[in-house]
mmCIF file of C-alpha atoms and ligand atoms in Angstrom:
data_model
loop_
_atom_site.group_PDB
_atom_site.id
_atom_site.type_symbol
_atom_site.label_atom_id
_atom_site.label_comp_id
_atom_site.label_asym_id
_atom_site.label_seq_id
_atom_site.Cartn_x
_atom_site.Cartn_y
_atom_site.Cartn_z
ATOM 1 C CA UNK W 1 -34.144 187.373 179.880
ATOM 2 C CA UNK W 2 -33.811 187.199 176.122
ATOM 3 C CA UNK W 3 -31.161 185.003 174.481
ATOM 4 C CA UNK W 4 -29.574 185.957 171.165
ATOM 5 C CA UNK W 5 -27.312 184.140 168.676
ATOM 6 C CA UNK W 6 -24.285 185.469 170.581
ATOM 7 C CA UNK W 7 -25.431 183.579 173.727
ATOM 8 C CA UNK W 8 -25.447 180.237 171.913
ATOM 9 C CA UNK W 9 -22.508 178.096 170.779
ATOM 10 C CA UNK W 10 -23.320 175.604 168.021
ATOM 11 C CA UNK W 11 -20.082 173.687 168.842
ATOM 12 C CA UNK W 12 -21.911 172.248 171.859
ATOM 13 C CA UNK W 13 -23.816 170.073 169.357
ATOM 14 C CA UNK W 14 -20.675 168.774 167.617
ATOM 15 C CA UNK W 15 -20.750 164.972 167.278
ATOM 16 C CA UNK W 16 -24.214 164.680 168.812
ATOM 17 C CA UNK W 17 -26.900 162.553 167.165
ATOM 18 C CA UNK W 18 -30.149 164.471 167.008
ATOM 19 C CA UNK W 19 -33.381 162.509 166.713
ATOM 20 C CA UNK W 20 -36.743 163.988 165.823
ATOM 21 C CA UNK W 21 -39.820 162.114 166.943
ATOM 22 C CA UNK W 22 -42.269 163.362 164.316
ATOM 23 C CA UNK W 23 -41.916 165.170 160.999
ATOM 24 C CA UNK W 24 -45.211 167.093 161.117
ATOM 25 C CA UNK W 25 -45.897 170.785 161.493
ATOM 26 C CA UNK W 26 -42.945 171.580 163.807
ATOM 27 C CA UNK W 27 -40.754 168.534 163.136
ATOM 28 C CA UNK W 28 -40.363 169.183 159.402
ATOM 29 C CA UNK W 29 -39.581 172.874 159.933
ATOM 30 C CA UNK W 30 -37.166 172.458 162.837
ATOM 31 C CA UNK W 31 -35.244 169.537 161.301
ATOM 32 C CA UNK W 32 -34.692 171.451 158.052
ATOM 33 C CA UNK W 33 -33.630 174.628 159.868
ATOM 34 C CA UNK W 34 -31.221 172.651 162.035
ATOM 35 C CA UNK W 35 -29.615 171.028 158.990
ATOM 36 C CA UNK W 36 -29.363 174.355 157.170
ATOM 37 C CA UNK W 37 -27.597 175.746 160.258
ATOM 38 C CA UNK W 38 -24.762 173.303 159.640
ATOM 39 C CA UNK W 39 -25.724 170.225 161.658
ATOM 40 C CA UNK W 40 -24.555 167.352 159.390
ATOM 41 C CA UNK W 41 -27.374 165.414 157.731
ATOM 42 C CA UNK W 42 -25.876 162.113 158.917
ATOM 43 C CA UNK W 43 -26.268 163.244 162.537
ATOM 44 C CA UNK W 44 -30.020 163.819 162.123
ATOM 45 C CA UNK W 45 -32.517 160.947 162.315
ATOM 46 C CA UNK W 46 -36.238 161.293 161.803
ATOM 47 C CA UNK W 47 -38.329 158.726 163.678
ATOM 48 C CA UNK W 48 -41.745 158.432 162.094
ATOM 49 C CA UNK W 49 -44.349 155.778 161.404
ATOM 50 C CA UNK W 50 -44.362 154.491 157.846
ATOM 51 C CA UNK W 51 -46.658 156.987 156.114
ATOM 52 C CA UNK W 52 -46.850 160.321 154.325
ATOM 53 C CA UNK W 53 -44.760 162.285 156.846
ATOM 54 C CA UNK W 54 -42.031 159.636 156.520
ATOM 55 C CA UNK W 55 -42.201 159.874 152.722
ATOM 56 C CA UNK W 56 -41.900 163.655 152.991
ATOM 57 C CA UNK W 57 -38.848 163.397 155.269
ATOM 58 C CA UNK W 58 -37.155 160.915 152.895
ATOM 59 C CA UNK W 59 -37.890 163.134 149.903
ATOM 60 C CA UNK W 60 -36.111 165.973 151.714
ATOM 61 C CA UNK W 61 -33.027 163.792 152.085
ATOM 62 C CA UNK W 62 -33.338 162.819 155.750
ATOM 63 C CA UNK W 63 -32.572 159.409 157.239
ATOM 64 C CA UNK W 64 -35.894 158.004 158.429
ATOM 65 C CA UNK W 65 -36.307 155.191 160.935
ATOM 66 C CA UNK W 66 -39.684 153.684 161.723
ATOM 67 C CA UNK W 67 -38.499 152.050 164.940
ATOM 68 C CA UNK W 68 -38.788 154.692 167.672
ATOM 69 C CA UNK W 69 -36.970 152.530 170.254
ATOM 70 C CA UNK W 70 -33.973 152.068 167.953
ATOM 71 C CA UNK W 71 -33.835 155.815 167.300
ATOM 72 C CA UNK W 72 -34.034 156.513 171.042
ATOM 73 C CA UNK W 73 -30.967 154.313 171.645
ATOM 74 C CA UNK W 74 -28.691 156.497 169.501
ATOM 75 C CA UNK W 75 -30.122 159.884 170.493
ATOM 76 C CA UNK W 76 -27.967 162.447 172.277
ATOM 77 C CA UNK W 77 -30.775 164.932 171.698
ATOM 78 C CA UNK W 78 -34.396 163.961 171.153
ATOM 79 C CA UNK W 79 -36.977 166.449 169.918
ATOM 80 C CA UNK W 80 -40.502 165.354 170.901
ATOM 81 C CA UNK W 81 -42.485 166.781 168.011
ATOM 82 C CA UNK W 82 -45.477 164.486 167.937
ATOM 83 C CA UNK W 83 -48.902 165.685 169.160
ATOM 84 C CA UNK W 84 -49.036 166.422 172.891
ATOM 85 C CA UNK W 85 -51.755 163.843 173.569
ATOM 86 C CA UNK W 86 -49.703 160.956 172.124
ATOM 87 C CA UNK W 87 -46.341 161.943 173.665
ATOM 88 C CA UNK W 88 -46.783 160.101 177.007
ATOM 89 C CA UNK W 89 -47.737 156.827 175.300
ATOM 90 C CA UNK W 90 -44.984 156.960 172.669
ATOM 91 C CA UNK W 91 -42.202 158.442 174.829
ATOM 92 C CA UNK W 92 -42.774 156.409 177.985
ATOM 93 C CA UNK W 93 -42.649 153.210 175.904
ATOM 94 C CA UNK W 94 -39.071 153.963 174.793
ATOM 95 C CA UNK W 95 -37.706 155.895 177.750
ATOM 96 C CA UNK W 96 -35.699 152.912 179.034
ATOM 97 C CA UNK W 97 -33.789 152.907 175.703
ATOM 98 C CA UNK W 98 -32.567 156.490 176.048
ATOM 99 C CA UNK W 99 -29.039 157.315 177.135
ATOM 100 C CA UNK W 100 -28.581 158.500 180.736
ATOM 101 C CA UNK W 101 -27.227 161.789 179.376
ATOM 102 C CA UNK W 102 -29.835 162.347 176.655
ATOM 103 C CA UNK W 103 -31.309 165.826 176.228
ATOM 104 C CA UNK W 104 -35.070 165.719 175.766
ATOM 105 C CA UNK W 105 -36.591 168.731 174.036
ATOM 106 C CA UNK W 106 -40.289 169.583 174.078
ATOM 107 C CA UNK W 107 -42.009 172.351 172.106
ATOM 108 C CA UNK W 108 -44.869 172.706 174.551
ATOM 109 C CA UNK W 109 -44.853 172.693 178.348
ATOM 110 C CA UNK W 110 -47.985 170.585 178.908
ATOM 111 C CA UNK W 111 -46.616 167.054 179.383
ATOM 112 C CA UNK W 112 -43.588 168.155 181.401
ATOM 113 C CA UNK W 113 -45.573 170.499 183.656
ATOM 114 C CA UNK W 114 -48.179 167.817 184.385
ATOM 115 C CA UNK W 115 -45.413 165.210 184.884
ATOM 116 C CA UNK W 116 -46.766 162.853 182.223
ATOM 117 C CA UNK W 117 -43.327 161.927 180.835
ATOM 118 C CA UNK W 118 -40.800 159.713 182.631
ATOM 119 C CA UNK W 119 -37.259 161.079 182.747
ATOM 120 C CA UNK W 120 -34.148 159.973 184.567
ATOM 121 C CA UNK W 121 -32.540 162.561 186.900
ATOM 122 C CA UNK W 122 -29.301 162.394 184.869
ATOM 123 C CA UNK W 123 -31.027 163.583 181.678
ATOM 124 C CA UNK W 124 -31.566 167.146 180.507
ATOM 125 C CA UNK W 125 -35.153 168.233 179.954
ATOM 126 C CA UNK W 126 -35.538 171.445 178.009
ATOM 127 C CA UNK W 127 -38.264 173.382 176.274
ATOM 128 C CA UNK W 128 -37.724 175.120 172.941
ATOM 129 C CA UNK W 129 -41.212 176.285 172.039
ATOM 130 C CA UNK W 130 -41.703 178.423 168.918
ATOM 131 C CA UNK W 131 -44.702 180.757 169.139
ATOM 132 C CA UNK W 132 -45.416 180.120 165.458
ATOM 133 C CA UNK W 133 -46.803 177.403 163.255
ATOM 134 C CA UNK W 134 -44.179 175.195 161.605
ATOM 135 C CA UNK W 135 -44.520 176.688 158.125
ATOM 136 C CA UNK W 136 -43.666 180.129 159.560
ATOM 137 C CA UNK W 137 -40.741 178.664 161.560
ATOM 138 C CA UNK W 138 -39.382 177.459 158.239
ATOM 139 C CA UNK W 139 -40.235 180.440 156.018
ATOM 140 C CA UNK W 140 -38.888 183.017 158.489
ATOM 141 C CA UNK W 141 -35.653 181.010 158.780
ATOM 142 C CA UNK W 142 -35.368 180.879 154.978
ATOM 143 C CA UNK W 143 -35.773 184.659 154.868
ATOM 144 C CA UNK W 144 -32.931 184.989 157.387
ATOM 145 C CA UNK W 145 -35.311 186.161 160.095
ATOM 146 C CA UNK W 146 -35.965 184.788 163.569
ATOM 147 C CA UNK W 147 -39.249 184.014 165.287
ATOM 148 C CA UNK W 148 -40.530 184.337 168.844
ATOM 149 C CA UNK W 149 -39.731 181.278 170.935
ATOM 150 C CA UNK W 150 -39.733 180.289 174.611
ATOM 151 C CA UNK W 151 -36.736 178.451 176.012
ATOM 152 C CA UNK W 152 -36.202 176.808 179.390
ATOM 153 C CA UNK W 153 -34.247 174.145 181.214
ATOM 154 C CA UNK W 154 -36.556 172.088 183.425
ATOM 155 C CA UNK W 155 -34.018 169.513 184.529
ATOM 156 C CA UNK W 156 -30.282 169.990 184.202
ATOM 157 C CA UNK W 157 -29.045 166.426 184.585
ATOM 158 C CA UNK W 158 -25.752 166.921 182.754
ATOM 159 C CA UNK W 159 -25.030 170.432 183.991
ATOM 160 C CA UNK W 160 -24.900 171.455 180.333
ATOM 161 C CA UNK W 161 -28.666 171.773 179.764
ATOM 162 C CA UNK W 162 -28.792 175.510 179.081
ATOM 163 C CA UNK W 163 -25.869 175.447 176.635
ATOM 164 C CA UNK W 164 -27.541 172.617 174.689
ATOM 165 C CA UNK W 165 -30.973 174.287 174.762
ATOM 166 C CA UNK W 166 -29.508 177.570 173.487
ATOM 167 C CA UNK W 167 -27.463 175.842 170.776
ATOM 168 C CA UNK W 168 -30.594 174.010 169.595
ATOM 169 C CA UNK W 169 -32.591 177.256 169.718
ATOM 170 C CA UNK W 170 -29.938 178.916 167.576
ATOM 171 C CA UNK W 171 -29.810 175.979 165.158
ATOM 172 C CA UNK W 172 -33.552 176.112 164.514
ATOM 173 C CA UNK W 173 -33.313 179.892 164.072
ATOM 174 C CA UNK W 174 -34.982 180.988 167.304
ATOM 175 C CA UNK W 175 -32.250 183.190 168.777
ATOM 176 C CA UNK W 176 -31.984 185.476 165.757
ATOM 177 C CA UNK W 177 -34.585 187.905 167.088
ATOM 178 C CA UNK W 178 -34.269 186.638 170.644
ATOM 179 C CA UNK W 179 -35.524 183.538 172.472
ATOM 180 C CA UNK W 180 -37.411 184.400 175.647
ATOM 181 C CA UNK W 181 -36.449 182.654 178.915
ATOM 182 C CA UNK W 182 -39.567 180.916 180.169
ATOM 183 C CA UNK W 183 -40.662 177.720 181.917
ATOM 184 C CA UNK W 184 -43.114 174.891 181.280
ATOM 185 C CA UNK W 185 -45.289 176.360 184.062
ATOM 186 C CA UNK W 186 -45.435 179.760 182.385
ATOM 187 C CA UNK W 187 -45.977 178.325 178.911
ATOM 188 C CA UNK W 188 -48.698 175.939 180.069
ATOM 189 C CA UNK W 189 -50.417 178.571 182.221
ATOM 190 C CA UNK W 190 -50.551 181.111 179.383
ATOM 191 C CA UNK W 191 -51.499 178.600 176.707
ATOM 192 C CA UNK W 192 -54.282 176.877 178.619
ATOM 193 C CA UNK W 193 -55.500 180.136 180.152
ATOM 194 C CA UNK W 194 -55.829 181.696 176.696
ATOM 195 C CA UNK W 195 -57.689 178.602 175.494
ATOM 196 C CA UNK W 196 -59.943 178.201 178.514
ATOM 197 C CA UNK W 197 -60.232 181.718 179.921
ATOM 198 C CA UNK W 198 -59.668 184.401 177.311
ATOM 199 C CA UNK W 199 -60.955 182.892 174.057
ATOM 200 C CA UNK W 200 -64.126 181.288 175.445
ATOM 201 C CA UNK W 201 -65.079 184.758 176.690
ATOM 202 C CA UNK W 202 -64.323 186.284 173.308
ATOM 203 C CA UNK W 203 -66.448 183.615 171.595
ATOM 204 C CA UNK W 204 -69.232 184.284 174.134
ATOM 205 C CA UNK W 205 -69.009 188.075 173.582
ATOM 206 C CA UNK W 206 -69.321 187.649 169.814
ATOM 207 C CA UNK W 207 -72.212 185.175 170.250
ATOM 208 C CA UNK W 208 -74.160 187.480 172.572
ATOM 209 C CA UNK W 209 -73.380 190.620 170.534
ATOM 210 C CA UNK W 210 -74.683 188.830 167.441
ATOM 211 C CA UNK W 211 -77.965 187.913 169.138
ATOM 212 C CA UNK W 212 -78.556 191.407 170.552
ATOM 213 C CA UNK W 213 -77.913 193.097 167.186
ATOM 214 C CA UNK W 214 -79.990 190.509 165.318
ATOM 215 C CA UNK W 215 -82.880 191.183 167.687
ATOM 216 C CA UNK W 216 -82.457 194.899 166.950
ATOM 217 C CA UNK W 217 -83.092 194.195 163.252
ATOM 218 C CA UNK W 218 -79.577 193.843 161.819
ATOM 219 C CA UNK W 219 -79.296 191.318 158.977
ATOM 220 C CA UNK W 220 -77.160 188.208 159.049
ATOM 221 C CA UNK W 221 -75.133 189.495 156.092
ATOM 222 C CA UNK W 222 -74.412 192.844 157.730
ATOM 223 C CA UNK W 223 -73.534 191.225 161.044
ATOM 224 C CA UNK W 224 -71.240 188.544 159.671
ATOM 225 C CA UNK W 225 -69.328 191.079 157.571
ATOM 226 C CA UNK W 226 -69.266 193.744 160.263
ATOM 227 C CA UNK W 227 -68.083 191.393 162.976
ATOM 228 C CA UNK W 228 -65.421 189.210 161.311
ATOM 229 C CA UNK W 229 -65.752 188.434 157.592
ATOM 230 C CA UNK W 230 -64.451 191.864 156.593
ATOM 231 C CA UNK W 231 -61.245 190.790 158.402
ATOM 232 C CA UNK W 232 -61.331 194.024 160.418
ATOM 233 C CA UNK W 233 -60.592 192.179 163.708
ATOM 234 C CA UNK W 234 -57.617 190.475 162.048
ATOM 235 C CA UNK W 235 -56.331 193.874 160.878
ATOM 236 C CA UNK W 236 -56.765 195.324 164.369
ATOM 237 C CA UNK W 237 -54.654 192.545 165.911
ATOM 238 C CA UNK W 238 -52.073 192.925 163.155
ATOM 239 C CA UNK W 239 -51.823 196.635 163.956
ATOM 240 C CA UNK W 240 -51.708 195.841 167.703
ATOM 241 C CA UNK W 241 -48.668 193.611 167.111
ATOM 242 C CA UNK W 242 -46.964 196.211 164.907
ATOM 243 C CA UNK W 243 -47.791 199.435 166.735
ATOM 244 C CA UNK W 244 -49.099 198.604 170.182
ATOM 245 C CA UNK W 245 -52.284 197.225 171.686
ATOM 246 C CA UNK W 246 -53.690 200.641 172.655
ATOM 247 C CA UNK W 247 -51.819 202.843 170.148
ATOM 248 C CA UNK W 248 -53.365 201.080 167.142
ATOM 249 C CA UNK W 249 -56.688 202.700 168.089
ATOM 250 C CA UNK W 250 -55.353 205.918 166.523
ATOM 251 C CA UNK W 251 -56.230 204.432 163.114
ATOM 252 C CA UNK W 252 -59.921 204.494 164.046
ATOM 253 C CA UNK W 253 -62.306 207.465 163.812
ATOM 254 C CA UNK W 254 -62.597 209.839 166.773
ATOM 255 C CA UNK W 255 -66.054 208.430 167.489
ATOM 256 C CA UNK W 256 -64.591 204.934 167.593
ATOM 257 C CA UNK W 257 -61.554 205.892 169.692
ATOM 258 C CA UNK W 258 -63.694 207.723 172.243
ATOM 259 C CA UNK W 259 -66.247 204.888 172.361
ATOM 260 C CA UNK W 260 -63.683 202.145 172.797
ATOM 261 C CA UNK W 261 -61.372 203.824 175.310
ATOM 262 C CA UNK W 262 -64.134 205.344 177.400
ATOM 263 C CA UNK W 263 -66.236 202.175 177.229
ATOM 264 C CA UNK W 264 -63.391 199.885 178.316
ATOM 265 C CA UNK W 265 -62.422 202.153 181.221
ATOM 266 C CA UNK W 266 -66.016 202.270 182.450
ATOM 267 C CA UNK W 267 -66.378 198.476 182.549
ATOM 268 C CA UNK W 268 -65.832 196.929 185.963
ATOM 269 C CA UNK W 269 -63.402 194.024 185.656
ATOM 270 C CA UNK W 270 -63.942 192.615 189.154
ATOM 271 C CA UNK W 271 -66.244 189.742 188.163
ATOM 272 C CA UNK W 272 -64.212 188.710 185.117
ATOM 273 C CA UNK W 273 -60.983 188.886 187.132
ATOM 274 C CA UNK W 274 -62.449 186.479 189.694
ATOM 275 C CA UNK W 275 -63.625 184.210 186.864
ATOM 276 C CA UNK W 276 -60.175 184.300 185.241
ATOM 277 C CA UNK W 277 -58.489 183.432 188.542
ATOM 278 C CA UNK W 278 -60.862 180.520 189.005
ATOM 279 C CA UNK W 279 -59.920 179.204 185.541
ATOM 280 C CA UNK W 280 -56.187 179.738 186.083
ATOM 281 C CA UNK W 281 -55.828 178.298 189.575
ATOM 282 C CA UNK W 282 -58.718 175.851 189.914
ATOM 283 C CA UNK W 283 -58.852 174.482 186.398
ATOM 284 C CA UNK W 284 -55.465 174.937 184.699
ATOM 285 C CA UNK W 285 -52.659 174.974 187.290
ATOM 286 C CA UNK W 286 -54.220 172.453 189.684
ATOM 287 C CA UNK W 287 -54.420 169.847 186.879
ATOM 288 C CA UNK W 288 -58.249 169.616 186.848
ATOM 289 C CA UNK W 289 -58.466 170.270 183.108
ATOM 290 C CA UNK W 290 -55.573 167.899 182.376
ATOM 291 C CA UNK W 291 -57.398 165.050 184.148
ATOM 292 C CA UNK W 292 -60.682 165.911 182.399
ATOM 293 C CA UNK W 293 -58.956 165.967 179.017
ATOM 294 C CA UNK W 294 -57.058 162.712 179.655
ATOM 295 C CA UNK W 295 -60.398 161.049 180.434
ATOM 296 C CA UNK W 296 -61.896 162.018 177.059
ATOM 297 C CA UNK W 297 -58.851 162.054 174.756
ATOM 298 C CA UNK W 298 -59.260 158.487 173.450
ATOM 299 C CA UNK W 299 -62.810 159.379 172.365
ATOM 300 C CA UNK W 300 -61.373 162.116 170.114
ATOM 301 C CA UNK W 301 -60.431 159.362 167.643
ATOM 302 C CA UNK W 302 -64.109 158.301 167.293
ATOM 303 C CA UNK W 303 -66.470 159.273 164.477
ATOM 304 C CA UNK W 304 -69.790 161.153 164.742
ATOM 305 C CA UNK W 305 -71.506 161.976 168.034
ATOM 306 C CA UNK W 306 -69.308 159.536 169.963
ATOM 307 C CA UNK W 307 -66.527 162.097 169.543
ATOM 308 C CA UNK W 308 -66.953 164.822 172.227
ATOM 309 C CA UNK W 309 -65.407 167.441 169.958
ATOM 310 C CA UNK W 310 -68.053 166.784 167.285
ATOM 311 C CA UNK W 311 -70.760 167.245 169.921
ATOM 312 C CA UNK W 312 -69.256 170.580 171.001
ATOM 313 C CA UNK W 313 -69.100 171.776 167.389
ATOM 314 C CA UNK W 314 -72.734 170.772 166.844
ATOM 315 C CA UNK W 315 -73.897 172.608 169.961
ATOM 316 C CA UNK W 316 -71.879 175.728 169.170
ATOM 317 C CA UNK W 317 -73.186 175.864 165.617
ATOM 318 C CA UNK W 318 -76.772 175.852 166.950
ATOM 319 C CA UNK W 319 -76.265 179.403 168.302
ATOM 320 C CA UNK W 320 -77.824 182.347 166.462
ATOM 321 C CA UNK W 321 -74.342 183.337 165.298
ATOM 322 C CA UNK W 322 -73.623 179.820 164.012
ATOM 323 C CA UNK W 323 -76.946 179.576 162.194
ATOM 324 C CA UNK W 324 -76.721 183.103 160.784
ATOM 325 C CA UNK W 325 -73.247 182.526 159.416
ATOM 326 C CA UNK W 326 -74.345 179.225 157.881
ATOM 327 C CA UNK W 327 -77.172 181.013 155.998
ATOM 328 C CA UNK W 328 -74.836 183.750 154.740
ATOM 329 C CA UNK W 329 -72.147 181.331 153.583
ATOM 330 C CA UNK W 330 -74.758 179.186 151.801
ATOM 331 C CA UNK W 331 -76.137 182.273 150.002
ATOM 332 C CA UNK W 332 -72.589 183.198 148.972
ATOM 333 C CA UNK W 333 -71.906 179.648 147.776
ATOM 334 C CA UNK W 334 -69.201 179.155 150.408
ATOM 335 C CA UNK W 335 -68.840 175.887 152.302
HETATM 336 P P1 NDP Z 401 -48.282 167.430 164.259
HETATM 337 O O1 NDP Z 401 -49.689 167.064 164.522
HETATM 338 O O2 NDP Z 401 -47.973 168.228 163.034
HETATM 339 O O3 NDP Z 401 -47.352 166.141 164.315
HETATM 340 C C1 NDP Z 401 -47.526 165.162 163.545
HETATM 341 C C2 NDP Z 401 -46.311 164.236 163.709
HETATM 342 O O4 NDP Z 401 -46.546 163.385 164.818
HETATM 343 C C3 NDP Z 401 -46.173 163.429 162.495
HETATM 344 O O5 NDP Z 401 -44.831 163.138 162.253
HETATM 345 C C4 NDP Z 401 -46.969 162.208 162.891
HETATM 346 O O6 NDP Z 401 -46.564 161.089 162.223
HETATM 347 C C5 NDP Z 401 -46.579 162.043 164.341
HETATM 348 N N1 NDP Z 401 -47.570 161.245 165.088
HETATM 349 C C6 NDP Z 401 -48.890 161.506 165.244
HETATM 350 N N2 NDP Z 401 -49.471 160.563 165.998
HETATM 351 C C7 NDP Z 401 -48.489 159.683 166.301
HETATM 352 C C8 NDP Z 401 -48.455 158.492 167.053
HETATM 353 N N3 NDP Z 401 -49.552 158.020 167.653
HETATM 354 N N4 NDP Z 401 -47.286 157.833 167.154
HETATM 355 C C9 NDP Z 401 -46.169 158.304 166.566
HETATM 356 N N5 NDP Z 401 -46.129 159.438 165.832
HETATM 357 C C10 NDP Z 401 -47.278 160.121 165.710
HETATM 358 O O7 NDP Z 401 -47.684 168.099 165.568
HETATM 359 P P2 NDP Z 401 -47.171 169.558 165.764
HETATM 360 O O8 NDP Z 401 -45.918 169.760 164.991
HETATM 361 O O9 NDP Z 401 -48.303 170.508 165.598
HETATM 362 O O10 NDP Z 401 -46.832 169.509 167.320
HETATM 363 C C11 NDP Z 401 -45.649 168.929 167.803
HETATM 364 C C12 NDP Z 401 -45.301 169.641 169.094
HETATM 365 O O11 NDP Z 401 -45.049 171.012 168.801
HETATM 366 C C13 NDP Z 401 -46.403 169.622 170.132
HETATM 367 O O12 NDP Z 401 -45.835 169.506 171.392
HETATM 368 C C14 NDP Z 401 -47.051 170.987 169.963
HETATM 369 O O13 NDP Z 401 -47.698 171.438 171.128
HETATM 370 C C15 NDP Z 401 -45.836 171.835 169.653
HETATM 371 N N6 NDP Z 401 -46.095 173.082 168.953
HETATM 372 C C16 NDP Z 401 -46.908 173.095 167.878
HETATM 373 C C17 NDP Z 401 -47.132 174.281 167.220
HETATM 374 C C18 NDP Z 401 -47.978 174.314 165.989
HETATM 375 O O14 NDP Z 401 -48.075 175.358 165.401
HETATM 376 N N7 NDP Z 401 -48.597 173.242 165.555
HETATM 377 C C19 NDP Z 401 -46.546 175.553 167.658
HETATM 378 C C20 NDP Z 401 -45.616 175.402 168.727
HETATM 379 C C21 NDP Z 401 -45.434 174.200 169.369
HETATM 380 P P3 NDP Z 401 -47.571 160.094 161.479
HETATM 381 O O15 NDP Z 401 -47.096 160.213 160.108
HETATM 382 O O16 NDP Z 401 -47.262 158.804 162.095
HETATM 383 O O17 NDP Z 401 -48.976 160.553 161.705
#
């Protein structure tokens, strides 16, 4: 189901105090859109630690409170727009302060799907998850356009959860081109599957293709430009979004069209399908990855090799592709 402006009634938000936890990427965009949709400035409170994001919010005319617990007390609606990995710590510390009828809004399904946030059964828990970075959420709104967004009601404590979720979606500009009915399960499954199933395979395919072509005598310069620096893959995906995933192939030469379509049809997907199912069911949906990530997430704050992400970058950059690209960028004077 797709919800449009006509499905949403902004009057549902009348008199409600709307609190944003976080004024970062999404918080800044959504709060400004909401205000420009007619929600009075005095009914919007930004809760943020005392730093640059808070300064930014103040400079844009918002009321900023640094005490998250105090902000939680007055919230009829609370947007959780702080990074996913800090949400459980920050939210669960103030959850006792929230009203019994508060509506909690997340922009990502992760913490709700894995039950990392503590709600009361009387509260509404909804997801309004733009499929865009915050700057695009804002710029598309300013241009009078909508943006793709998932919406769901995960817990309807007040019986009014959907009406509130749709009104909020409309206020941030998400129902203009249609907000797609979804769920935290669907959003989390697709997001984590793309990150752990699809894209690792794409990275691996590029890495192996690079090595095979390098061995066949192709130069680093030619390979780096041919494979991604020319921006051809970006243009292909742009055309796929505009014209269709398969139809965009018509822009390629006959040799290319025949090679790609025939080659893809000839490939046997059985092994990769089994691998994808393993990732989806035995790594993503069963919570294995979530537990693994929770165990390492504190170390992501550390510097140098103590940070697991730095180690992964180091290892990945040791590949032939990583080394080749480094040489090309150095020769071109690029960092
Ligand atoms: P950001 O990283 O941009 O959020 C930063 C905000 O969180 C700042 O206000 C920051 O304030 C605050 N913050 C960071 N750490 C803490 C902390 N320990 N305690 C209190 N406040 C903290 O987040 P995003 O906007 O990227 O993400 C917010 C939500 O939106 C997430 O659920 C994400 O999955 C979702 N989302 C993000 C998208 C994106 O494009 N980025 C797209 C769609 C959904 P401070 O000044 O204190 O650092």
